[in-house]
Short mmCIF file of C-alpha atoms in Angstrom, two decimals:
data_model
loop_
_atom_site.label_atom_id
_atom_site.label_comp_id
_atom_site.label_asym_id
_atom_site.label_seq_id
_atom_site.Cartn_x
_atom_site.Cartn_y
_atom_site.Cartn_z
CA UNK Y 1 26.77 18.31 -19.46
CA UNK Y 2 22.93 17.74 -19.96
CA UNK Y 3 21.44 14.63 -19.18
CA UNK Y 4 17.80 13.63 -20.09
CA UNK Y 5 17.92 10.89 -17.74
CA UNK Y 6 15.49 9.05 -14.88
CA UNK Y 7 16.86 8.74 -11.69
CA UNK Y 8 14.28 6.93 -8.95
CA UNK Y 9 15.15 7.48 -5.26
CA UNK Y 10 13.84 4.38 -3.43
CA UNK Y 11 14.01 2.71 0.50
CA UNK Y 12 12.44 0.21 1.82
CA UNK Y 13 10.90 2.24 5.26
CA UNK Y 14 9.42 6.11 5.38
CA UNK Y 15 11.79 8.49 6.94
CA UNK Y 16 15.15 7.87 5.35
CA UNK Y 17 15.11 10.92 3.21
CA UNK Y 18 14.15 9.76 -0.18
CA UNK Y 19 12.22 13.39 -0.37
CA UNK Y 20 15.06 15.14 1.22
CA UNK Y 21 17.60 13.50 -1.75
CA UNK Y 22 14.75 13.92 -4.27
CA UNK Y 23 14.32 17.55 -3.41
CA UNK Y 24 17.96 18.47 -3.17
CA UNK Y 25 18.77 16.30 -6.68
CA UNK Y 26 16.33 18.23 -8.89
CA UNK Y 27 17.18 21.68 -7.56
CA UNK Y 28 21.44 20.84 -8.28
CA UNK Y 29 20.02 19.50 -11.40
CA UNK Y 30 17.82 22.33 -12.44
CA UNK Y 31 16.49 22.83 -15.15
CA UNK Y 32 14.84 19.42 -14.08
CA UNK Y 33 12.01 17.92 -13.17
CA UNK Y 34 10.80 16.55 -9.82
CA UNK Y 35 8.35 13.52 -9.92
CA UNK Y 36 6.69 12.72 -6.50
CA UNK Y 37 5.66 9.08 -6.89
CA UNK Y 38 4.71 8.94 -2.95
CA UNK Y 39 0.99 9.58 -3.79
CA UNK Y 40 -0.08 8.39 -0.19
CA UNK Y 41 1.41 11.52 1.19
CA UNK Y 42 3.17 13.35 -1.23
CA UNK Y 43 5.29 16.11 0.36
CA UNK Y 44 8.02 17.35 -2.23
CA UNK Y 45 5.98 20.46 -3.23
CA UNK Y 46 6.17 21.80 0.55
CA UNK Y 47 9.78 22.43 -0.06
CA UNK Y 48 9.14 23.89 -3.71
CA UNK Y 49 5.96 25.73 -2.96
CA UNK Y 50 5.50 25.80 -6.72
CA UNK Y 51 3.23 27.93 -8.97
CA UNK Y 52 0.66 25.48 -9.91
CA UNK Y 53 -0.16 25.15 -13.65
CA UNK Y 54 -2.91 22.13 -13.93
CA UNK Y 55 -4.68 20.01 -12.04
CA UNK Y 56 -6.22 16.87 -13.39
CA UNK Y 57 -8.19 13.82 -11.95
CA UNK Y 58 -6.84 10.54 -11.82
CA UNK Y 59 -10.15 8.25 -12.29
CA UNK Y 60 -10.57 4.21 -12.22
CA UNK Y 61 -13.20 2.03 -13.73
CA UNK Y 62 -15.32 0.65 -11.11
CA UNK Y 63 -18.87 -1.36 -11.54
CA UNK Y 64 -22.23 -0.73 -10.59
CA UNK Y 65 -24.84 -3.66 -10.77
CA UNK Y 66 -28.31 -3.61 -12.05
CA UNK Y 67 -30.32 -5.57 -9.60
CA UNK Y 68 -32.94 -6.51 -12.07
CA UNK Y 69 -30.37 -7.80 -14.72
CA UNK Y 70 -28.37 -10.10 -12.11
CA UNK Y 71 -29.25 -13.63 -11.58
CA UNK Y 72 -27.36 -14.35 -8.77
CA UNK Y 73 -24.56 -16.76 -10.89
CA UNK Y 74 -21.84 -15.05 -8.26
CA UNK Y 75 -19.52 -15.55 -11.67
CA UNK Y 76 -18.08 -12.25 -10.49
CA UNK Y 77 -17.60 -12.57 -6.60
CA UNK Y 78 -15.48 -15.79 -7.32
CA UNK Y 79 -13.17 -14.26 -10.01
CA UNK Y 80 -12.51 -10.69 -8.18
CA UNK Y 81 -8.62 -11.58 -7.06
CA UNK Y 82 -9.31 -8.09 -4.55
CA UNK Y 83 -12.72 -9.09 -2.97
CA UNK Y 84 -14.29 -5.79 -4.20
CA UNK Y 85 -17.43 -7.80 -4.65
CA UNK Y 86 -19.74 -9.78 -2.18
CA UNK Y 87 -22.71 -11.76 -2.27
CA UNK Y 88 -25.19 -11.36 0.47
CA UNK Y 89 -27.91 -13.93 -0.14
CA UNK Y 90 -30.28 -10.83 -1.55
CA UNK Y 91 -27.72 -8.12 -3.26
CA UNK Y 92 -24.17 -7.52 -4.63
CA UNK Y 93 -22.41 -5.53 -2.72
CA UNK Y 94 -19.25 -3.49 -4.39
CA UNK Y 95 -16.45 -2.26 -2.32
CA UNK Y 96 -15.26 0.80 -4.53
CA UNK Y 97 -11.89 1.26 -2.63
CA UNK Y 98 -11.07 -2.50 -2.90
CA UNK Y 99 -12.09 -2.58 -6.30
CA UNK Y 100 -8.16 -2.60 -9.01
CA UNK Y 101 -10.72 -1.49 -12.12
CA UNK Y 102 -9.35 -4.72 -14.20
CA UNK Y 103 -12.81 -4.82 -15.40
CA UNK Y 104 -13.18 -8.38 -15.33
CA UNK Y 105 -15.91 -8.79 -13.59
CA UNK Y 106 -17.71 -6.96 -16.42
CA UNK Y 107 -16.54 -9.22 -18.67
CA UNK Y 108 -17.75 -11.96 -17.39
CA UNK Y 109 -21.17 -11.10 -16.28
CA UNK Y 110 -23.24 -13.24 -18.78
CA UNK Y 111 -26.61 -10.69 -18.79
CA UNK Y 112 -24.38 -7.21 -18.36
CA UNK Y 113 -25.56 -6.96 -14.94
CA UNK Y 114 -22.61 -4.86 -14.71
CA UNK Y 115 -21.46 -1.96 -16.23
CA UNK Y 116 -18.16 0.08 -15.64
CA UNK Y 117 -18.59 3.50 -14.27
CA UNK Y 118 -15.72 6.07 -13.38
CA UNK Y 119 -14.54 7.17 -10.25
CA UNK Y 120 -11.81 9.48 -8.83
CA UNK Y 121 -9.25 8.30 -6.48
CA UNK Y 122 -7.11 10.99 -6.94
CA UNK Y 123 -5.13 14.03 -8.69
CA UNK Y 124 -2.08 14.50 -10.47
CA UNK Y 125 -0.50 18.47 -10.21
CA UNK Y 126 2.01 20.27 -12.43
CA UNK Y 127 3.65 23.07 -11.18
CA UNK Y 128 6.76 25.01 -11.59
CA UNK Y 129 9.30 26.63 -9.28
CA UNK Y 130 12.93 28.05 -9.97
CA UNK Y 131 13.73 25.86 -12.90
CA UNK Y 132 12.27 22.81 -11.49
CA UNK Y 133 9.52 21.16 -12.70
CA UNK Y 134 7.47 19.44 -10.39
CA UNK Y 135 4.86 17.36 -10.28
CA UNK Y 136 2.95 15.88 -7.54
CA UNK Y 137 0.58 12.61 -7.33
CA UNK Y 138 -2.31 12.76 -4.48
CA UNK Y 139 -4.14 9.49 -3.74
CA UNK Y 140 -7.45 9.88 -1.80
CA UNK Y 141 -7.47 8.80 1.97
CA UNK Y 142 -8.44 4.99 2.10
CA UNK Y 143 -8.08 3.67 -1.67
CA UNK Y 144 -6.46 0.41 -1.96
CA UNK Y 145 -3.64 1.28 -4.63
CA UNK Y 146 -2.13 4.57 -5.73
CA UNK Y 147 -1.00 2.30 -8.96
CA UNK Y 148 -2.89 4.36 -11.15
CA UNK Y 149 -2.61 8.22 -9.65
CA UNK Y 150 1.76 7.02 -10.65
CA UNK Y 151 0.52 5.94 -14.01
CA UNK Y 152 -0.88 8.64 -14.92
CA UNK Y 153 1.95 11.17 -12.83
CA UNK Y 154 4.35 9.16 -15.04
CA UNK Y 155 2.67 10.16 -18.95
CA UNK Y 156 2.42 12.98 -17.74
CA UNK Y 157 4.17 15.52 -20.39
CA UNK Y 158 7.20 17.30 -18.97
CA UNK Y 159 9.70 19.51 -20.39
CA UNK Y 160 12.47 16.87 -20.61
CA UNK Y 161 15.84 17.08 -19.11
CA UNK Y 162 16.51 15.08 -15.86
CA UNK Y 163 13.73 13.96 -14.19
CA UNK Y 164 14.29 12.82 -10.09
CA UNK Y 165 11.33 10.61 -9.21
CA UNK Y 166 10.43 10.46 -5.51
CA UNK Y 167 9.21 7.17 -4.55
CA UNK Y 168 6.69 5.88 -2.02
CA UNK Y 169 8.43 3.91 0.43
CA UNK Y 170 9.10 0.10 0.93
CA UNK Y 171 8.86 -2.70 -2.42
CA UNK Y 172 5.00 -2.66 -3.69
CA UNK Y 173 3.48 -2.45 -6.30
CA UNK Y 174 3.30 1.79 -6.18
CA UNK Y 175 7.26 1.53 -5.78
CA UNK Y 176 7.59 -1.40 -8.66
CA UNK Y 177 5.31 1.19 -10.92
CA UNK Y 178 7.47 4.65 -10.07
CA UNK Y 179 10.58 3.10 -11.10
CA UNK Y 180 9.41 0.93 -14.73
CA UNK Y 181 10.61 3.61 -16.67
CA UNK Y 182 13.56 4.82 -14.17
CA UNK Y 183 17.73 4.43 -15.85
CA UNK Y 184 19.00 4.62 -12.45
CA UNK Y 185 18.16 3.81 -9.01
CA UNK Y 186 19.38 5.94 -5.90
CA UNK Y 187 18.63 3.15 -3.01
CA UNK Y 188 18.62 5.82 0.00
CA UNK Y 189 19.59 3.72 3.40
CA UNK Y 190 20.00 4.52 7.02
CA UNK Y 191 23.32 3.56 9.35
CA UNK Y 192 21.05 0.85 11.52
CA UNK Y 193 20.28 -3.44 11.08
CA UNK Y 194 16.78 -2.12 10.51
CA UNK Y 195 17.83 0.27 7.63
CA UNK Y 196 20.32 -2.58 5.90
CA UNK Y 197 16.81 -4.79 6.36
CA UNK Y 198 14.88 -2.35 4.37
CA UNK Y 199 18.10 -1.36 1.84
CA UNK Y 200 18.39 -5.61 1.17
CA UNK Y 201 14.57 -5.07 0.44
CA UNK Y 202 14.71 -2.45 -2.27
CA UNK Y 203 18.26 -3.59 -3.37
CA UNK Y 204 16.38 -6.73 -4.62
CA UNK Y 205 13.55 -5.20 -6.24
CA UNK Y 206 15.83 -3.07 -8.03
CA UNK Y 207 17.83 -6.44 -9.20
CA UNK Y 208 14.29 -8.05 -10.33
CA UNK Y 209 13.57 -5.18 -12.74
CA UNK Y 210 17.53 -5.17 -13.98
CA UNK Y 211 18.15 -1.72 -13.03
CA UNK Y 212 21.40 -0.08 -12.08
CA UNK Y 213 21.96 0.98 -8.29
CA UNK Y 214 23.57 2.76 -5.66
CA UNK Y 215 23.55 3.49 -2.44
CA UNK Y 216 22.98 7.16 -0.49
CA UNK Y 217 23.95 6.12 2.95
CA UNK Y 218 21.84 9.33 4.92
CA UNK Y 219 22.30 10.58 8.61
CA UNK Y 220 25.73 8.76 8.60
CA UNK Y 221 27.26 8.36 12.19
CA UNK Y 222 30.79 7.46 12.96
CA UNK Y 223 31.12 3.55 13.79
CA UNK Y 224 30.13 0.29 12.65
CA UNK Y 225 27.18 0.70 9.88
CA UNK Y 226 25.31 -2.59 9.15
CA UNK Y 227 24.23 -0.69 5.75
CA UNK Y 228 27.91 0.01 4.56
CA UNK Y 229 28.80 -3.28 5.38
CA UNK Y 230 25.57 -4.57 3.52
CA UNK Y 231 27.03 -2.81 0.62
CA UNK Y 232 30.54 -3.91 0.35
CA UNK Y 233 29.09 -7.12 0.67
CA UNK Y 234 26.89 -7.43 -2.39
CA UNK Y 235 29.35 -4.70 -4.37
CA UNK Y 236 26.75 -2.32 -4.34
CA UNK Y 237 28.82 1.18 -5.03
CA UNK Y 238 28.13 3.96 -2.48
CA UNK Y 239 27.75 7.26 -4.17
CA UNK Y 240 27.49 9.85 -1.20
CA UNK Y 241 27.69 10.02 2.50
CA UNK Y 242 25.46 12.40 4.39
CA UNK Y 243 26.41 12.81 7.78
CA UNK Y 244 23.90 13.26 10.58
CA UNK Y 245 23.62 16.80 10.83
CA UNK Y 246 21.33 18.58 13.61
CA UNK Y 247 21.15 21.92 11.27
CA UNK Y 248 20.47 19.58 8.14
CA UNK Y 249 17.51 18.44 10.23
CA UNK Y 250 16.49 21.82 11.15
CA UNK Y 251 16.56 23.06 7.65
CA UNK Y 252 14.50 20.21 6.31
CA UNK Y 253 11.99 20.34 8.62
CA UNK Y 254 11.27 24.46 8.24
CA UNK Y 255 10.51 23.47 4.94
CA UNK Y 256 13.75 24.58 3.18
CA UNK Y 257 16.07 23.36 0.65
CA UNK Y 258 19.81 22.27 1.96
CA UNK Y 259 21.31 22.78 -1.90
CA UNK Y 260 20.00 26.64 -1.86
CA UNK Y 261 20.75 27.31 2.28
CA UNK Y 262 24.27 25.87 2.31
CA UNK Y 263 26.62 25.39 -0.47
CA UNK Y 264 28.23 22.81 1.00
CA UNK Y 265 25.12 20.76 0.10
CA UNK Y 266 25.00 22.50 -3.02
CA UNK Y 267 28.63 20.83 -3.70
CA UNK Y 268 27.50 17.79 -2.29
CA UNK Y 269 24.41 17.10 -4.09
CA UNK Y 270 26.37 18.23 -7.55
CA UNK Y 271 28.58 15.58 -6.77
CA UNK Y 272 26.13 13.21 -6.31
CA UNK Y 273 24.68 14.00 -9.72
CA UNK Y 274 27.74 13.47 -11.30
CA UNK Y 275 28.49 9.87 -9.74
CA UNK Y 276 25.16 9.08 -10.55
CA UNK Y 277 25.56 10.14 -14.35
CA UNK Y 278 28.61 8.43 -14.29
CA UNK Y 279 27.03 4.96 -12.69
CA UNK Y 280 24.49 5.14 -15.21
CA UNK Y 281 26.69 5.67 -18.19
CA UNK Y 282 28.79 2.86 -17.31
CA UNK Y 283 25.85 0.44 -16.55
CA UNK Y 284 24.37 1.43 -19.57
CA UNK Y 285 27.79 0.44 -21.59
CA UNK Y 286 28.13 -2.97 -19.47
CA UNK Y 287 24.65 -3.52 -20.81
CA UNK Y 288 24.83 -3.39 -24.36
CA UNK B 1 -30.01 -22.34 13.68
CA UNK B 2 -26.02 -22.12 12.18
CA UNK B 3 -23.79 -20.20 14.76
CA UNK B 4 -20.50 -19.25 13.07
CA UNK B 5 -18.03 -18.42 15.30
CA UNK B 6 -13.95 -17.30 14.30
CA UNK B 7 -11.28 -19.68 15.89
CA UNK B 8 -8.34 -20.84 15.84
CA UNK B 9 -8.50 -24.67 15.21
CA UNK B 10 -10.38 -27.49 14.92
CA UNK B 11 -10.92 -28.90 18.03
CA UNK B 12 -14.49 -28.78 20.42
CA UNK B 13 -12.82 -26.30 22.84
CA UNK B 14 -10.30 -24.49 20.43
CA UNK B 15 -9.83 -20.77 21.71
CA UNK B 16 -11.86 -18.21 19.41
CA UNK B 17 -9.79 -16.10 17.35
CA UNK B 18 -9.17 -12.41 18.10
CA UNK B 19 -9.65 -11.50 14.64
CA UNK B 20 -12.51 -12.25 12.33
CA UNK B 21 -10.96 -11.57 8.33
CA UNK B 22 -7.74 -13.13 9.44
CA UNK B 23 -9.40 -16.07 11.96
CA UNK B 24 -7.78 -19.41 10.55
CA UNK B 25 -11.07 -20.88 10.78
CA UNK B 26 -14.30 -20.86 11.37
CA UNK B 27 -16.47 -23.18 13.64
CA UNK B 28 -20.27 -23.64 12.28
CA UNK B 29 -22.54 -24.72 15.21
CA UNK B 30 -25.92 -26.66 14.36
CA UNK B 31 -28.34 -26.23 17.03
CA UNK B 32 -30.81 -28.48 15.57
CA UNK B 33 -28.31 -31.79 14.95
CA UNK B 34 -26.16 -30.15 18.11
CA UNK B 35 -22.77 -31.21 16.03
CA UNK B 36 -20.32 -28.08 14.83
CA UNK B 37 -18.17 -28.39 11.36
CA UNK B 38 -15.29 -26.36 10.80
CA UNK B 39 -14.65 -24.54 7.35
CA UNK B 40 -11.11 -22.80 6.30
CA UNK B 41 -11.10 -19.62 5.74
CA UNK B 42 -9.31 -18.86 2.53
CA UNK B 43 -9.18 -15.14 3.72
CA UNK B 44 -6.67 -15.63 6.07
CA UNK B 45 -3.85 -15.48 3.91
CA UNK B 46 -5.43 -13.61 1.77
CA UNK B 47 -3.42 -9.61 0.57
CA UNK B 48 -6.37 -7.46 0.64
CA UNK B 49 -9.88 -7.71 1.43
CA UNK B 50 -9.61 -9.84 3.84
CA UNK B 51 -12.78 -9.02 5.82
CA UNK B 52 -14.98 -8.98 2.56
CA UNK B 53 -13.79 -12.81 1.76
CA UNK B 54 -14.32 -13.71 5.55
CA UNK B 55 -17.71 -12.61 5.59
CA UNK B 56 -18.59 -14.28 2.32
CA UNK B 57 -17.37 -17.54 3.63
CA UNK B 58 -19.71 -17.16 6.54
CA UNK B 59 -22.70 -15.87 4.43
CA UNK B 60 -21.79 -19.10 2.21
CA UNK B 61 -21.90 -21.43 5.43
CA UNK B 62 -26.18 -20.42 5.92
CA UNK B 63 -25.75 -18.94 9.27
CA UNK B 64 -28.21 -17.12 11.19
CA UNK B 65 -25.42 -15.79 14.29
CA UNK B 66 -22.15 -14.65 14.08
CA UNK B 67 -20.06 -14.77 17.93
CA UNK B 68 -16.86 -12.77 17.40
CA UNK B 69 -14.64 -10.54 19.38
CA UNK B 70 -14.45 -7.63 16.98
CA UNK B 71 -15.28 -7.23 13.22
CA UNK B 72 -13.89 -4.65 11.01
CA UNK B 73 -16.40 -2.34 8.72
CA UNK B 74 -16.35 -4.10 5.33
CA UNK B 75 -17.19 -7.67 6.84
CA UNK B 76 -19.61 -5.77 9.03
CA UNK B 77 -21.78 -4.63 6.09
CA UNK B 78 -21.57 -7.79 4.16
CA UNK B 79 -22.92 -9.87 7.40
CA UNK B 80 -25.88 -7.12 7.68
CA UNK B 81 -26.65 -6.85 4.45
CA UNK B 82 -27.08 -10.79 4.73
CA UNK B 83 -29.36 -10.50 8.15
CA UNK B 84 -26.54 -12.26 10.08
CA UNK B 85 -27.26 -11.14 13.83
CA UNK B 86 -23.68 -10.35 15.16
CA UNK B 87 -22.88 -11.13 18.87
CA UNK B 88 -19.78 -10.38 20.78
CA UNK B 89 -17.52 -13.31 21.96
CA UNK B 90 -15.74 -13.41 25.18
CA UNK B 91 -11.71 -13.45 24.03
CA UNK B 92 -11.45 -15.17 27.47
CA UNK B 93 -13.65 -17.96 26.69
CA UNK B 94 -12.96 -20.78 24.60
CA UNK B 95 -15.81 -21.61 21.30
CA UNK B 96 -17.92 -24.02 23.50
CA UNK B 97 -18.15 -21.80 26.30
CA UNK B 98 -19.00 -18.75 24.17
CA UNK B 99 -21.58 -20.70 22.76
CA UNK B 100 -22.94 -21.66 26.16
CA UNK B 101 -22.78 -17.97 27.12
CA UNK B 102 -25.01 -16.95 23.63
CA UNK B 103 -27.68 -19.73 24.01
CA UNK B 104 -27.94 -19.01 27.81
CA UNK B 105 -28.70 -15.49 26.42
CA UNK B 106 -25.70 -13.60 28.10
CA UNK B 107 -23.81 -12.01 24.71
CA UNK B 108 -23.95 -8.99 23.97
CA UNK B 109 -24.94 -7.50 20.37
CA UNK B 110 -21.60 -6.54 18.68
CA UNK B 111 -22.26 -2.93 18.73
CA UNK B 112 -18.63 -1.38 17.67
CA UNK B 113 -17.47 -2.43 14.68
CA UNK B 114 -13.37 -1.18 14.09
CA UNK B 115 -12.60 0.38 10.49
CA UNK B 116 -10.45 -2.61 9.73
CA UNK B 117 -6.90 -3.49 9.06
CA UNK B 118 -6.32 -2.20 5.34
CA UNK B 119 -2.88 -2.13 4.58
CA UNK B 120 -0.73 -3.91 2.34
#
């Protein structure tokens, strides 16, 4: 069965393996498409090493000051919320990577001492590889927000079909953006207290934007796991165990796909896809 | 002269803080009427831009001298670009004492400024 639907793989820490169920998801899904919402370091195309087919700036609004215009009201160093703006006594000083590009300050410059200009803070890449579509957001080093590099990953056009988005880790803003749009969340948690910490994190921003959920419990170890119990406390249905697998590891780090090594993850991650579709379906009844 | 210089509290001998954009406070020192004020610093609970707001406040408070342990690189150009002469405090020495230290002329010029803390 097809699906057009948008899964978002989400934890609240790095290292969990929200790129390693991303990855695996898209290629058991194929034909699909593979979002990489992680713009600080975006790492999904390693494993797909895909034939890149455009490349296209992400750029923000950001003001420049004419001296000669300004009259020193500071109107616009009290209302920027970021502090991209100071006033020294003698000039105003903009701080491009603090700067969000509301254009506010703009606005409310009462002699247009300041105009909006255009910068880059990053890049946005399509490729293709083996049926998957991918496509990658790159933030520059040392910018504020990767808000808009997801933005603009997000419109960008795709083929359709199921789309896996890869998010940046934790609950910000970048994370809140990546999964707007998403039917389905995959919350992706480790067996620790810390991981249940970080799955109660994303678990709730999940519940604020009323999306559906379940839990990937990854590098599973026999014993007491704080996230399982976290789960069958708050009825949070877990849709796959991985176990903690030294060869997984190995794979993953060489760069290589489990689902196309070992078809025992291939079986897995079909699973997966399946409880996921059927999660979804059902939420999506309960909802209407 | 104004001496600004990052603490913790408002007391004569509060300890100075170890960070400037996230200092609670900051303790303005009047050579001429030899009495100090103390100003909050609204950047220290602030998300982002922490150092940029820190330095404003300072800039805002007319001071010629800044005494402070370490300053990150945004703050840093604000407090140039206003001619603030930076100086930098003891961390083992309280306020008063650092200010003994600069007026006895035994500071040194805060020559390394850190990249700052930018992370949300």
């Amino acid at each position: 069965m097809m699906s057009d639907r948008t899964i978002a793989v989400l934890s609240g820490k790095g290292g969990t393996g929200k790129t390693f169920i991303s990855v695996n998801l898209a290629c058991a899904a194929a034909p699909a498409t593979y979002i990489d919402c992680d713009a600080e370091e975006p790492n999904g195309h390693l494993f797909f090493q895909p034939a890149i087919k455009t490349q296209e700036a992400v750029n923000v609004p950001v003001p420049r000051v004419d001296p000669a215009k300004c009259i020193k009201c500071r109107q616009c160093v009290d209302f920027c919320a970021y502090h991209a703006l100071a006033w020294t006594g003698r000039e105003l000083l903009v701080f491009d990577e603090m700067c969000h590009g509301c254009g506010g300050c703009a606005m409310l410059c009462p002699v247009q001492a300041l105009r909006e200009t255009e910068r880059a803070i990053g890049r946005v890449q399509t490729g293709e590889a083996q049926g998957v579509q991918v496509l990658s957001g790159f933030l520059n080093p040392g910018e504020a927000t990767g808000v808009p590099v997801i933005k603009q990953l997000l419109n960008t056009k795709h083929p359709g079909g199921r789309a896996i988005i890869d998010c940046p880790p934790g609950s910000s803003c970048m994370v809140s953006e990546s999964i707007q749009d998403a039917d389905y969340c995959v919350l992706v948690a480790e067996p620790t207290r810390f991981g249940a910490h970080n799955l109660a994190m994303v678990h709730e921003l999940a519940r604020l934007y009323n999306k559906p959920c379940g839990v990937v419990l990854n590098k599973a170890l026999p014993g007491d796991d704080p996230s399982r119990q976290y789960c069958q406390a708050h009825g949070l249905p877990i849709l796959a165990e991985i176990a903690f697998e030294v060869q997984l590891g190995k794979l993953t780090s060489n760069g290589m796909i489990a689902v196309k090594e070992d078809p025992r993850y291939r079986a897995l991650f079909e699973r997966l896809l399946e409880r996921i579709d059927q999660e979804a379906c059902h939420a999506a009844v309960g909802h209407s | 002269m104004k001496i600004a210089i990052p603490v913790v509290s408002d007391v004569k001998d509060t300890a100075v803080s170890d960070t400037f954009g996230r200092a609670a406070m900051f303790m303005v020192y009047d050579t001429e009427a030899d009495a100090s004020i103390y100003i909050q610093n609204k950047a220290a609970l602030s998300s982002g831009g922490a150092g940029i707001q820190a330095a404003q406040t300072v800039v805002d408070s007319e001071v010629s001298v800044l005494l402070t342990p370490q300053l990150g690189s945004n703050a840093a150009k604000v407090l140039k670009a206003a001619g603030i002469r930076l100086y930098k405090a003891q961390p083992g020495l309280n306020a008063r004492e650092n200010l003994e230290r600069f007026t006895q002329g035994k500071l040194d010029a805060l020559e390394q400024i850190h990249e700052g803390f930018h992370r949300h």
